[in-house]
Amino acid sequence: MGETGETGSSRTRPTIYDVARAAGVAPSTVSRAFSRPGRVNAETADRIRRVAHELGYRTSPIGRGLPDGRTALLAIVVADLTNPFFFEIIRSAEKTAIDSGYTLLVVDAHESSGAERRALERTLPLVEGVVLATSRLSDAAIRAVAKQRPTVVMNRVVTDVPSVVTDNAQGMRRAVEHLAGLGHARLTYLAGPEASWADGMRWRAFREATRELGLRAWRLGPFAPTLAGGLSAAQALTTHSATATVAYNDLVAIGTMRGLTRLGVEIPRDLSVVGFDNIFGSDFCTPPLTTVASPLRHFGTFAVQRLLNQLRAPSSGSSPGLSAPALLPAKLVERGSTARRA
Amino acid sequence: MGETGETGSSRTRPTIYDVARAAGVAPSTVSRAFSRPGRVNAETADRIRRVAHELGYRTSPIGRGLPDGRTALLAIVVADLTNPFFFEIIRSAEKTAIDSGYTLLVVDAHESSGAERRALERTLPLVEGVVLATSRLSDAAIRAVAKQRPTVVMNRVVTDVPSVVTDNAQGMRRAVEHLAGLGHARLTYLAGPEASWADGMRWRAFREATRELGLRAWRLGPFAPTLAGGLSAAQALTTHSATATVAYNDLVAIGTMRGLTRLGVEIPRDLSVVGFDNIFGSDFCTPPLTTVASPLRHFGTFAVQRLLNQLRAPSSGSSPGLSAPALLPAKLVERGSTARRA
DNA sequence: ACGGCGACGGCAACCATTTGCCGTCTGGGG
DNA sequence: CCCCAGACGGCAAATGGTTGCCGTCGCCGT
């Protein structure tokens, strides 16, 4: 009934002023005791730390961020939080950020450029830098983001913006060679979202690799990069004469296998399927999926490291070495979804 | 070489002072034009908004948060980001938060109370409130969190802290009745993490339901709430005489089925399996999993709504109605992993 | 003995915004 | 004609830290 007359359990945390008063020093000294080790006498610093600890003082990120905008926050924007592709990426990115004293915000773009734009609008002012993981934004929009905050894009190349990408061409080439080696001569590619840069890369590499090896190649789609998308792809495949298919990603591949199995097509006997990404789950679906493996863990670590580099480099501007895309190798993991042509 | 002499493309956004100067008013008026509609003359406000828009002004969340701590940030802490159980929860929670003008931070606790504690330490000062989704923290630790910020716990009951839980007892009862109806008389429960409150609830309900129906009941575990955990469970099950099993959650159930299949046990012919949660994927594993469905989507929405209620209610304190657990119903989804006893 | 320097701590400004309070102006009622 | 109220806009303080600059003090070298 009464006003907030509580004494100890107040929800407002103590400030440096409280600590300063209790320790008999000036607030600035308290601040320095925490943020500038060595600048204040060791004994004094010790006493301050002791008092602060007793009072339960914790430095407020808001106050700290005010003067120079240092919020110690980074963000990673992923196209789809539920896509296992991002699991390892998020975790490794998070770890790297934490190890450097940053907190990583995970932002879900729901596979929509509109949602991505809105989310960025909300998040950007808060953070010091951002990783755009497989963004659905236009190059121009991404450059606009990069103008506001240090930015790293993942699995995409945008002029003047640092990026981390898998070697799609190399991976696709391996996949096609693998299928060719099994005797397949008629291949389809199941395309992903039109807005996906990686999809464009993969399709191009697919076309080139098949051409060089003298194979017939078709493109089906686009399909949503989800299991549901894969189901539609299965439908489309039934009327097709190809004996092997490469999907935009593992989710589509798995969805396709499910759909085809349901339609009575047996995999890999009737059709070989190759995925992309080697996500969590691709090894225990039935049959286990042959897929082009991306170094997922390195992806997150690498992206955040590049971001941190930018943050540390005051003279960002025009160092060309920094914005050249970092190319991470891809390798083929052969599992049960591909077999010699019947 | 020179100093930062750039003109237009500066990374520092315009402030209310810039807008005020351009519009010929005081900064306070600009502030009010945005945050206190009606307080300033409609024409003036209009002019200010126009000028602000031209300048590309956006109110800074940091500055705004300073005076009264309003950061418009909420956090949801999930036990494991990669667990599909949380997908729908996160999405619905996020939507609810955004609709109310808040941004939701997603925080991963990596199934570890240590990591959860550290993450909270980092996040708590930033946010106005927090949802603890299946926390691995002790009750005392949770109450300590609740003392710092408005808090809602999910799938768990902690005295004096508002919570949202599924009706585990009811769901488990349905599952056991279902199995009994199929002629099973020897049942095992595959336990989840010791730190899981829901696990305790489910095991207790399992024991009671089996006792009342006159069935034999065993408890195996604990197992990690992951596919890997399910694989270990499969191992443990092979030496057991039960004809049906209920798993702590779907991930364990699916892992168990995989493990058993690999060991030559056929499901549901040799063993019936029931999961918990009805996660994304439980319908397309082989065989499709019979499971106790939680209203995942409502979970997130509900939790955030209760949080928002707390934020709006200044007189929180001791209104008992507010902290009574909200019980969400559970129902059984019968699929292919259960069958009549052989 | 004195000058200088380095270590250390305090003062005050600064960051972007909100808000309590006050001054001014206008209009209407008595 | 005066008074009062209400609308509106400005001043300045407050929020919680950080940091440039300055003063003080003690020590060392000359």
XYZ file of C-alpha atoms (C1' of nucleotides) in Angstrom:
744
model
C 0.000 0.000 0.000
C 2.687 2.461 0.975
C 5.114 3.991 -1.423
C 8.293 2.216 -2.369
C 9.728 2.320 1.078
C 11.865 -0.752 0.713
C 15.415 -0.404 1.838
C 17.692 -3.160 0.668
C 15.796 -4.787 -2.134
C 15.457 -1.692 -4.297
C 15.454 -2.368 -7.989
C 17.690 0.568 -8.845
C 21.260 -0.497 -8.661
C 23.920 1.551 -6.909
C 25.853 3.999 -9.060
C 29.455 5.082 -9.031
C 28.337 7.968 -6.885
C 27.154 5.617 -4.167
C 30.399 3.726 -4.349
C 32.407 6.948 -4.358
C 30.643 8.216 -1.258
C 31.080 4.925 0.567
C 34.743 4.726 -0.345
C 35.464 8.383 0.295
C 36.701 9.203 -3.194
C 35.449 11.061 -6.236
C 33.189 9.345 -8.776
C 35.812 9.753 -11.434
C 38.225 7.743 -9.355
C 35.717 4.946 -9.084
C 35.232 4.995 -12.816
C 38.946 4.825 -13.401
C 39.406 2.084 -10.847
C 37.335 -0.103 -13.142
C 38.040 1.064 -16.635
C 41.629 2.259 -16.429
C 43.681 -0.188 -14.448
C 46.944 1.300 -13.233
C 45.706 4.835 -13.505
C 44.751 4.809 -9.845
C 46.773 3.698 -6.862
C 46.577 -0.041 -6.331
C 45.455 0.279 -2.711
C 42.793 2.823 -3.517
C 41.584 0.726 -6.419
C 41.450 -2.273 -4.166
C 39.432 -0.482 -1.561
C 37.044 0.839 -4.184
C 36.576 -2.592 -5.648
C 35.886 -3.987 -2.216
C 33.318 -1.331 -1.411
C 31.740 -1.709 -4.827
C 31.439 -5.421 -4.333
C 29.810 -4.984 -0.937
C 27.296 -2.593 -2.406
C 26.650 -4.936 -5.278
C 27.684 -2.321 -7.782
C 27.724 -3.211 -11.458
C 28.684 -0.758 -14.117
C 25.667 0.288 -16.152
C 26.039 -0.366 -19.852
C 23.737 2.508 -20.632
C 25.706 5.111 -18.786
C 28.908 3.710 -20.122
C 27.737 3.775 -23.687
C 26.624 7.366 -23.576
C 29.812 9.378 -24.032
C 31.275 7.543 -26.982
C 28.574 5.166 -28.093
C 30.310 2.108 -26.751
C 27.495 -0.278 -25.933
C 29.615 -3.437 -26.165
C 26.812 -4.880 -28.247
C 27.066 -6.583 -31.599
C 24.263 -8.061 -33.650
C 24.009 -10.962 -36.009
C 21.051 -10.914 -38.346
C 20.131 -14.353 -39.615
C 17.712 -15.032 -42.443
C 15.854 -17.664 -40.437
C 16.447 -18.525 -36.813
C 14.935 -21.977 -37.191
C 17.300 -22.971 -39.967
C 19.910 -25.311 -38.490
C 22.417 -23.779 -40.872
C 22.767 -20.948 -38.406
C 23.108 -22.946 -35.209
C 26.835 -23.390 -35.285
C 27.332 -19.986 -36.793
C 25.440 -18.254 -34.026
C 27.153 -20.212 -31.310
C 30.642 -19.625 -32.588
C 29.924 -15.983 -33.290
C 28.544 -15.573 -29.810
C 31.572 -17.185 -28.248
C 33.963 -14.995 -30.181
C 32.036 -11.887 -29.227
C 31.933 -12.774 -25.547
C 35.614 -13.580 -25.480
C 36.248 -10.033 -26.620
C 33.940 -8.506 -24.083
C 30.970 -8.014 -26.366
C 27.416 -9.268 -26.156
C 25.894 -10.656 -29.326
C 22.285 -9.939 -30.181
C 20.624 -12.555 -32.334
C 18.110 -11.080 -34.729
C 15.721 -13.105 -36.855
C 14.787 -11.749 -40.278
C 12.123 -14.367 -41.000
C 13.374 -14.783 -44.564
C 11.880 -11.418 -45.428
C 13.676 -8.320 -46.538
C 10.956 -6.205 -44.968
C 11.326 -7.823 -41.581
C 15.073 -7.611 -41.925
C 14.909 -3.908 -42.636
C 12.621 -3.255 -39.705
C 14.711 -5.340 -37.356
C 17.832 -3.491 -38.405
C 16.145 -0.178 -37.898
C 15.423 -1.158 -34.335
C 18.739 -2.784 -33.639
C 21.294 -0.707 -35.465
C 21.232 2.297 -33.153
C 21.967 0.003 -30.239
C 24.936 -1.875 -31.501
C 28.488 -1.110 -32.444
C 28.581 -3.464 -35.388
C 26.563 -6.029 -37.239
C 26.989 -9.323 -39.064
C 24.532 -9.837 -41.890
C 24.282 -13.592 -42.271
C 22.836 -14.443 -45.679
C 20.959 -11.196 -45.908
C 17.942 -10.792 -48.157
C 18.579 -7.071 -48.543
C 19.676 -5.406 -51.749
C 23.308 -4.486 -52.174
C 22.374 -0.829 -51.867
C 20.536 -1.415 -48.612
C 23.498 -3.316 -47.249
C 25.853 -0.534 -48.179
C 23.518 1.867 -46.394
C 23.767 -0.271 -43.290
C 27.533 -0.411 -43.598
C 27.588 3.356 -43.705
C 25.912 3.512 -40.329
C 27.851 0.820 -38.530
C 30.782 -1.485 -39.170
C 29.341 -4.428 -41.046
C 30.359 -7.875 -42.196
C 28.246 -9.865 -44.624
C 28.208 -13.616 -44.702
C 27.816 -15.806 -47.753
C 27.534 -12.881 -50.046
C 29.771 -10.355 -51.691
C 28.917 -6.678 -51.668
C 31.311 -4.129 -53.058
C 33.193 -2.254 -50.328
C 31.701 -4.307 -47.526
C 33.872 -6.944 -45.834
C 32.513 -10.432 -46.227
C 32.998 -14.081 -45.387
C 31.866 -16.624 -47.947
C 32.165 -20.315 -48.638
C 33.756 -21.330 -51.819
C 30.487 -22.154 -53.503
C 32.034 -22.788 -56.868
C 34.528 -25.261 -55.505
C 31.890 -27.045 -53.445
C 29.444 -27.274 -56.291
C 32.140 -28.549 -58.582
C 32.934 -31.344 -56.131
C 29.263 -32.244 -55.927
C 28.829 -32.399 -59.674
C 32.032 -34.376 -60.133
C 30.846 -36.807 -57.509
C 27.561 -37.334 -59.328
C 29.265 -37.595 -62.678
C 31.589 -40.186 -61.181
C 28.527 -42.218 -60.253
C 27.379 -42.238 -63.817
C 24.746 -39.512 -63.692
C 24.408 -37.452 -66.833
C 21.109 -35.641 -66.338
C 21.142 -33.291 -63.354
C 18.757 -30.741 -61.889
C 19.440 -27.879 -59.546
C 16.709 -27.003 -57.066
C 16.940 -23.260 -56.685
C 16.563 -21.281 -53.457
C 15.167 -17.802 -52.866
C 15.696 -15.295 -55.638
C 17.039 -12.819 -53.118
C 19.769 -15.217 -52.086
C 23.170 -14.315 -53.354
C 24.456 -17.800 -52.593
C 21.730 -19.285 -54.748
C 22.953 -17.316 -57.722
C 26.509 -18.439 -57.094
C 25.538 -22.068 -56.748
C 23.434 -22.139 -59.846
C 26.165 -20.531 -61.887
C 28.746 -22.958 -60.609
C 26.336 -25.822 -61.266
C 25.836 -24.760 -64.851
C 29.522 -24.336 -65.487
C 30.550 -27.594 -63.871
C 27.915 -29.585 -65.756
C 28.854 -27.913 -69.011
C 32.526 -28.658 -68.603
C 31.774 -32.273 -67.792
C 29.360 -32.574 -70.671
C 26.251 -33.249 -68.580
C 22.685 -32.071 -69.136
C 21.548 -29.530 -66.545
C 18.187 -28.046 -65.545
C 17.110 -25.526 -63.008
C 13.887 -25.946 -61.032
C 12.371 -23.452 -58.670
C 12.762 -21.122 -56.925
C 11.716 -22.913 -53.766
C 11.541 -21.643 -50.212
C 14.713 -22.682 -48.355
C 12.714 -24.855 -45.981
C 11.450 -28.390 -45.698
C 8.175 -27.205 -47.139
C 10.046 -25.798 -50.111
C 11.662 -29.177 -50.571
C 8.267 -30.838 -50.653
C 7.212 -28.637 -53.560
C 10.487 -29.452 -55.243
C 9.713 -33.151 -54.934
C 6.480 -32.572 -56.756
C 8.294 -30.760 -59.533
C 10.891 -33.505 -59.807
C 8.462 -36.319 -60.456
C 7.827 -35.139 -63.980
C 11.513 -34.860 -64.696
C 13.939 -37.207 -66.313
C 17.017 -36.307 -64.279
C 18.684 -39.044 -62.268
C 20.387 -36.789 -59.762
C 19.702 -33.453 -58.174
C 21.592 -30.844 -56.198
C 19.532 -28.735 -53.849
C 20.087 -25.136 -52.837
C 20.548 -26.273 -49.268
C 20.110 -29.212 -46.918
C 16.662 -28.202 -45.803
C 15.396 -28.279 -49.353
C 17.239 -31.532 -49.968
C 15.727 -33.206 -46.948
C 12.269 -31.913 -47.769
C 12.683 -33.218 -51.285
C 13.701 -36.658 -50.065
C 10.717 -36.784 -47.772
C 8.375 -35.724 -50.524
C 9.759 -38.190 -53.029
C 9.725 -41.067 -50.574
C 6.095 -40.326 -49.926
C 5.481 -40.433 -53.671
C 7.107 -43.836 -53.916
C 10.449 -42.743 -55.288
C 13.262 -44.523 -53.512
C 16.427 -42.639 -52.662
C 19.156 -43.122 -53.696
C 18.038 -46.007 -55.925
C 15.791 -43.909 -58.181
C 17.369 -40.528 -57.619
C 20.558 -39.224 -56.058
C 20.271 -36.118 -53.901
C 23.000 -33.732 -52.804
C 22.493 -30.903 -50.334
C 24.465 -27.874 -49.293
C 25.708 -26.751 -45.872
C 25.968 -29.960 -43.823
C 23.565 -28.717 -41.199
C 22.755 -30.339 -37.902
C 20.433 -33.164 -38.831
C 21.721 -33.926 -42.297
C 23.527 -36.964 -40.905
C 20.524 -38.559 -39.261
C 17.760 -38.057 -41.742
C 16.843 -41.072 -43.877
C 18.829 -41.644 -45.897
C 21.717 -39.628 -44.481
C 22.382 -36.759 -46.825
C 25.376 -36.346 -49.076
C 26.145 -32.665 -48.848
C 28.639 -29.908 -49.465
C 30.016 -29.028 -46.057
C 30.580 -25.448 -45.062
C 32.909 -24.740 -42.183
C 30.007 -23.482 -40.117
C 31.922 -22.941 -36.933
C 34.662 -20.952 -38.606
C 32.056 -18.861 -40.288
C 30.768 -17.253 -37.137
C 34.169 -16.855 -35.571
C 35.615 -15.352 -38.676
C 32.816 -12.914 -39.261
C 32.920 -11.560 -35.744
C 36.673 -11.305 -35.843
C 36.514 -9.215 -38.961
C 33.923 -7.065 -37.287
C 36.116 -6.597 -34.251
C 38.981 -5.660 -36.510
C 36.907 -2.928 -38.027
C 35.941 -1.672 -34.610
C 39.538 -1.513 -33.537
C 40.754 0.068 -36.732
C 40.032 3.781 -36.441
C 41.387 4.464 -39.911
C 38.908 2.138 -41.586
C 38.181 4.080 -44.722
C 39.889 2.582 -47.688
C 42.118 -0.276 -46.700
C 41.263 -2.618 -49.546
C 42.708 -5.683 -47.876
C 40.101 -5.457 -45.183
C 37.085 -5.615 -47.408
C 38.246 -8.353 -49.727
C 35.969 -11.343 -49.214
C 37.400 -14.093 -47.058
C 36.918 -17.369 -48.878
C 36.349 -20.408 -46.691
C 36.851 -23.821 -48.289
C 34.014 -26.290 -48.823
C 34.271 -30.039 -49.008
C 31.943 -32.832 -50.008
C 30.629 -35.195 -47.361
C 29.512 -38.430 -49.011
C 26.662 -40.178 -47.287
C 23.713 -42.337 -48.209
C 21.609 -40.158 -50.485
C 23.741 -40.606 -53.559
C 24.467 -43.838 -55.433
C 25.552 -45.169 -58.785
C 22.987 -44.648 -61.483
C 20.593 -47.580 -61.772
C 45.687 11.976 -43.177
C 43.534 14.935 -42.267
C 41.080 14.971 -39.415
C 37.551 13.713 -39.865
C 36.509 16.366 -42.259
C 33.726 14.437 -43.911
C 30.515 16.295 -44.331
C 27.512 14.241 -45.317
C 28.376 10.615 -44.708
C 29.270 10.935 -41.040
C 28.466 7.926 -38.936
C 27.110 9.980 -36.068
C 23.438 10.555 -36.454
C 21.822 13.953 -35.949
C 20.592 14.734 -32.434
C 17.575 16.617 -31.188
C 19.821 19.658 -30.991
C 20.407 19.575 -34.707
C 16.712 19.213 -35.313
C 15.916 21.964 -32.815
C 18.310 24.359 -34.466
C 17.001 23.585 -37.926
C 13.421 23.978 -36.817
C 14.041 27.042 -34.695
C 12.801 25.587 -31.440
C 14.285 24.309 -28.206
C 15.550 20.748 -27.903
C 12.942 20.011 -25.273
C 10.241 20.877 -27.734
C 11.658 18.443 -30.233
C 11.728 15.749 -27.597
C 8.124 16.427 -26.694
C 7.054 16.517 -30.308
C 8.016 12.861 -30.474
C 7.356 11.447 -27.066
C 4.462 13.527 -25.808
C 1.885 13.923 -28.554
C -0.494 16.784 -27.878
C 1.837 18.545 -25.515
C 3.101 20.714 -28.327
C 1.128 22.682 -30.888
C 0.100 20.513 -33.800
C 1.670 22.824 -36.387
C 4.924 23.098 -34.496
C 5.029 19.358 -34.029
C 4.397 18.899 -37.706
C 7.169 21.232 -38.678
C 9.542 19.509 -36.303
C 8.680 16.105 -37.638
C 9.225 17.325 -41.167
C 12.609 18.814 -40.365
C 13.600 15.731 -38.414
C 12.694 13.550 -41.325
C 14.717 15.654 -43.725
C 17.718 15.432 -41.467
C 17.262 11.700 -41.073
C 16.906 12.034 -37.364
C 16.115 8.926 -35.323
C 15.755 9.050 -31.592
C 18.679 7.377 -29.892
C 17.727 4.475 -27.655
C 20.753 5.080 -25.488
C 20.015 8.666 -24.704
C 16.378 7.883 -24.256
C 17.091 5.080 -21.859
C 19.328 7.166 -19.693
C 16.969 9.184 -17.520
C 14.519 6.476 -16.543
C 16.070 3.237 -17.678
C 13.605 2.678 -20.491
C 15.583 0.753 -23.060
C 12.539 -0.842 -24.741
C 14.464 -4.091 -24.578
C 13.247 -7.428 -23.288
C 15.157 -10.687 -23.171
C 14.183 -14.297 -23.474
C 16.692 -16.789 -22.130
C 16.323 -20.223 -23.661
C 18.032 -23.339 -22.390
C 19.213 -24.294 -25.863
C 18.846 -22.222 -28.993
C 19.142 -25.237 -31.246
C 16.256 -27.055 -29.620
C 13.258 -26.792 -31.932
C 11.072 -26.611 -28.858
C 11.945 -22.954 -28.663
C 11.424 -21.990 -32.288
C 7.752 -21.186 -32.062
C 8.159 -19.798 -28.603
C 10.826 -17.348 -29.664
C 8.943 -16.256 -32.729
C 5.678 -15.660 -30.950
C 7.412 -13.933 -28.071
C 9.277 -11.730 -30.484
C 6.135 -10.774 -32.316
C 4.315 -9.908 -29.123
C 7.221 -7.792 -27.947
C 7.515 -5.905 -31.213
C 3.799 -5.257 -31.342
C 4.175 -3.481 -28.029
C 7.142 -1.451 -29.131
C 9.817 -3.589 -27.537
C 12.787 -5.395 -28.993
C 13.368 -8.941 -27.838
C 16.890 -10.183 -27.201
C 17.355 -13.906 -27.633
C 19.865 -15.348 -25.220
C 21.223 -18.889 -25.365
C 22.080 -20.610 -22.078
C 23.694 -23.660 -23.699
C 21.913 -25.978 -21.243
C 24.259 -24.806 -18.527
C 23.411 -22.954 -15.369
C 26.832 -21.345 -15.407
C 26.404 -19.996 -18.906
C 22.894 -18.919 -18.048
C 24.113 -16.993 -15.047
C 26.848 -15.284 -17.019
C 24.524 -14.419 -19.845
C 22.030 -12.921 -17.442
C 24.731 -10.916 -15.790
C 25.539 -9.374 -19.124
C 22.001 -8.931 -20.302
C 20.025 -7.987 -17.241
C 21.352 -4.454 -16.890
C 20.296 -3.757 -20.451
C 16.734 -4.914 -20.427
C 13.520 -3.922 -18.775
C 12.309 -7.442 -18.227
C 13.184 -11.050 -18.895
C 11.519 -14.343 -19.764
C 13.305 -17.385 -18.395
C 12.323 -20.224 -20.686
C 12.979 -23.563 -18.989
C 15.731 -22.144 -16.862
C 18.403 -24.363 -15.334
C 18.928 -21.953 -12.459
C 18.010 -22.678 -8.867
C 14.813 -21.230 -7.461
C 16.867 -18.891 -5.314
C 18.828 -17.641 -8.300
C 15.629 -17.052 -10.210
C 14.169 -15.078 -7.356
C 17.341 -13.018 -7.305
C 16.832 -12.244 -10.981
C 13.199 -11.366 -10.355
C 14.317 -8.909 -7.723
C 16.393 -7.063 -10.281
C 13.956 -7.004 -13.154
C 10.387 -8.034 -13.889
C 10.574 -11.712 -14.708
C 8.381 -14.468 -16.085
C 9.442 -18.096 -15.943
C 8.296 -20.650 -18.453
C 7.589 -24.307 -17.793
C 8.484 -24.019 -14.185
C 6.945 -22.767 -10.962
C 8.912 -20.573 -8.601
C 7.265 -19.080 -5.551
C 6.435 -15.395 -6.018
C 7.561 -15.310 -9.633
C 4.912 -15.232 -12.371
C 5.043 -18.245 -14.618
C 3.558 -19.929 -17.649
C 3.514 -23.730 -17.668
C 1.998 -26.570 -19.624
C -0.232 -28.889 -17.779
C 2.380 -31.617 -17.538
C 0.286 -33.826 -15.313
C -2.657 -33.790 -17.636
C -0.498 -34.389 -20.686
C 1.380 -37.242 -19.083
C -1.841 -38.803 -17.947
C -3.158 -38.767 -21.509
C 0.042 -40.373 -22.732
C -0.066 -43.163 -20.173
C -3.758 -43.789 -20.767
C -3.060 -44.012 -24.461
C -0.365 -46.607 -23.924
C -2.485 -48.542 -21.445
C -5.284 -48.554 -23.981
C -2.926 -50.187 -26.450
C -2.288 -53.009 -24.007
C 1.048 -51.909 -22.609
C 1.617 -52.781 -18.953
C 5.370 -52.232 -18.527
C 6.447 -48.650 -19.095
C 9.680 -46.670 -18.756
C 10.214 -42.975 -18.424
C 13.367 -41.558 -20.003
C 14.368 -38.729 -17.702
C 15.736 -35.344 -18.754
C 18.229 -33.051 -17.021
C 18.183 -33.108 -13.243
C 18.002 -29.337 -13.214
C 14.813 -29.379 -15.245
C 11.718 -28.576 -13.266
C 9.523 -29.975 -16.021
C 11.348 -33.270 -15.791
C 10.443 -33.612 -12.142
C 6.821 -32.837 -12.911
C 6.648 -35.306 -15.753
C 8.237 -38.112 -13.820
C 5.900 -37.572 -10.893
C 2.858 -37.504 -13.125
C 4.140 -40.622 -14.879
C 4.500 -42.493 -11.624
C 1.086 -41.494 -10.412
C -0.685 -42.265 -13.641
C 0.920 -45.683 -13.959
C 0.170 -46.483 -10.345
C -3.479 -45.572 -10.686
C -3.810 -47.654 -13.809
C -1.984 -50.568 -12.225
C 0.989 -50.560 -14.602
C 4.652 -51.253 -13.848
C 6.858 -48.182 -14.170
C 10.602 -47.541 -14.318
C 12.720 -44.476 -14.622
C 15.872 -44.428 -16.754
C 18.352 -41.623 -16.952
C 18.957 -38.770 -16.627
C 19.769 -38.149 -20.266
C 20.771 -34.945 -22.014
C 17.698 -33.398 -23.661
C 19.171 -33.871 -27.099
C 19.299 -36.425 -29.868
C 22.572 -37.637 -28.422
C 20.889 -38.122 -25.086
C 18.246 -40.194 -26.826
C 20.917 -42.398 -28.323
C 22.232 -43.232 -24.856
C 18.686 -43.897 -23.765
C 18.280 -46.374 -26.596
C 21.302 -48.231 -25.307
C 19.809 -48.354 -21.828
C 16.474 -49.550 -23.154
C 17.807 -52.614 -24.919
C 18.354 -54.437 -21.632
C 14.882 -53.581 -20.449
C 11.638 -55.505 -20.546
C 9.267 -52.556 -20.991
C 7.076 -52.516 -24.090
C 6.494 -48.770 -24.162
C 8.393 -45.661 -23.160
C 7.667 -42.012 -22.594
C 10.575 -39.644 -23.136
C 11.296 -36.388 -21.371
C 10.943 -34.576 -24.679
C 10.737 -35.090 -28.419
C 14.443 -34.746 -29.003
C 15.171 -37.597 -26.621
C 12.326 -39.608 -28.139
C 13.605 -39.137 -31.665
C 17.152 -39.925 -30.633
C 15.926 -43.045 -28.917
C 14.050 -44.207 -31.984
C 17.104 -43.670 -34.125
C 19.296 -45.542 -31.703
C 16.907 -48.453 -31.383
C 16.346 -48.716 -35.108
C 20.071 -48.917 -35.567
C 20.147 -51.729 -32.990
C 17.541 -53.663 -34.871
C 14.555 -52.815 -32.725
C 11.567 -51.931 -34.845
C 9.270 -49.112 -33.787
C 6.426 -49.287 -33.015
C 6.297 -53.053 -33.472
C 8.795 -53.882 -30.722
C 8.445 -50.759 -28.632
C 6.039 -47.825 -28.470
C 7.545 -44.380 -27.986
C 5.871 -41.192 -26.813
C 7.536 -37.794 -26.766
C 6.769 -34.442 -25.221
C 6.382 -30.976 -26.802
C 5.404 -31.665 -30.419
C 8.379 -29.811 -31.779
C 9.065 -28.874 -35.360
C 10.222 -32.119 -36.920
C 8.346 -34.593 -34.737
C 5.884 -35.111 -37.579
C 8.426 -35.988 -40.218
C 10.829 -38.246 -38.425
C 10.443 -41.975 -39.039
C 8.143 -43.098 -37.697
C 6.259 -39.881 -36.997
C 6.243 -39.367 -33.278
C 3.268 -39.668 -30.970
C 3.730 -36.812 -28.563
C 2.177 -34.610 -25.929
C 1.589 -31.275 -27.620
C 2.332 -28.040 -25.857
C 0.734 -24.889 -27.180
C 4.121 -23.550 -28.199
C 2.906 -20.429 -29.889
C 0.733 -19.375 -26.996
C 3.629 -19.948 -24.686
C 5.731 -17.130 -26.019
C 2.865 -14.742 -26.464
C 1.556 -15.411 -23.015
C 4.888 -15.063 -21.293
C 5.660 -11.736 -22.905
C 2.194 -10.454 -22.179
C 2.593 -11.229 -18.518
C 5.923 -9.466 -18.612
C 4.392 -6.403 -20.208
C 1.699 -6.429 -17.571
C 4.319 -6.309 -14.892
C 6.061 -3.449 -16.623
C 2.877 -1.481 -16.848
C 1.804 -2.249 -13.299
C 3.708 0.144 -11.068
C 2.229 -1.355 -7.905
C 3.570 -4.815 -8.592
C 4.480 -5.890 -5.105
C 2.071 -8.388 -3.714
C -0.830 -8.875 -6.060
C -1.128 -12.645 -5.732
C -3.260 -13.058 -8.847
C -0.390 -11.879 -10.995
C 2.129 -14.427 -9.897
C -0.121 -17.465 -9.925
C 1.136 -19.819 -12.628
C -0.808 -19.713 -15.875
C -1.600 -23.286 -16.826
C -1.737 -23.979 -20.556
C -3.492 -27.186 -21.637
C -1.658 -30.086 -23.270
C -3.099 -32.621 -25.632
C -1.926 -35.887 -27.085
C -1.081 -36.084 -30.762
C -1.237 -39.709 -31.884
C 1.099 -40.603 -34.704
C 3.065 -43.576 -35.861
C 5.451 -44.325 -33.027
C 2.904 -46.070 -30.824
C 0.983 -49.271 -31.549
C -0.866 -52.087 -29.875
C 1.398 -54.374 -27.913
C 2.710 -57.242 -29.982
C 67.618 24.392 -1.601
C 65.251 24.441 -5.632
C 63.254 23.056 -10.021
C 60.973 19.634 -12.350
C 58.564 15.608 -13.107
C 55.542 11.863 -12.376
C 51.885 9.781 -9.752
C 47.406 10.360 -8.218
C 42.904 12.158 -7.398
C 39.279 15.719 -8.130
C 36.529 19.061 -10.985
C 33.672 19.682 -14.569
C 32.222 19.029 -19.194
C 30.163 15.875 -22.220
C 27.060 12.276 -24.332
C 21.202 12.422 -25.969
C 17.139 12.661 -24.059
C 13.375 13.538 -20.646
C 10.801 16.332 -17.526
C 9.584 19.579 -13.663
C 8.975 24.096 -13.445
C 8.480 28.610 -14.975
C 7.469 32.501 -18.112
C 4.698 34.351 -21.682
C 0.866 35.026 -24.347
C -3.870 34.754 -25.462
C -8.614 34.565 -24.658
C -12.656 34.497 -21.985
C -15.477 35.482 -18.036
C -16.853 38.543 -14.424
C -10.892 46.484 -17.301
C -8.982 43.070 -14.674
C -8.055 38.474 -13.404
C -7.306 33.918 -14.206
C -6.588 29.881 -16.603
C -4.802 27.190 -19.989
C -1.818 26.415 -23.903
C 2.723 26.370 -25.329
C 7.570 26.597 -25.412
C 12.104 27.208 -23.037
C 15.490 26.606 -19.233
C 17.974 23.660 -16.655
C 18.594 19.649 -13.970
C 19.009 14.881 -13.995
C 20.352 10.220 -15.714
C 25.486 7.217 -15.121
C 29.425 6.976 -16.677
C 34.133 8.744 -19.068
C 37.820 11.812 -19.741
C 40.662 16.124 -20.493
C 42.733 19.049 -17.643
C 44.447 20.802 -13.502
C 46.175 20.917 -8.717
C 48.784 18.751 -5.165
C 52.257 16.205 -3.265
C 56.379 13.753 -2.824
C 60.658 12.446 -4.700
C 64.793 12.897 -7.196
C 68.566 15.145 -9.397
C 71.484 19.022 -9.427
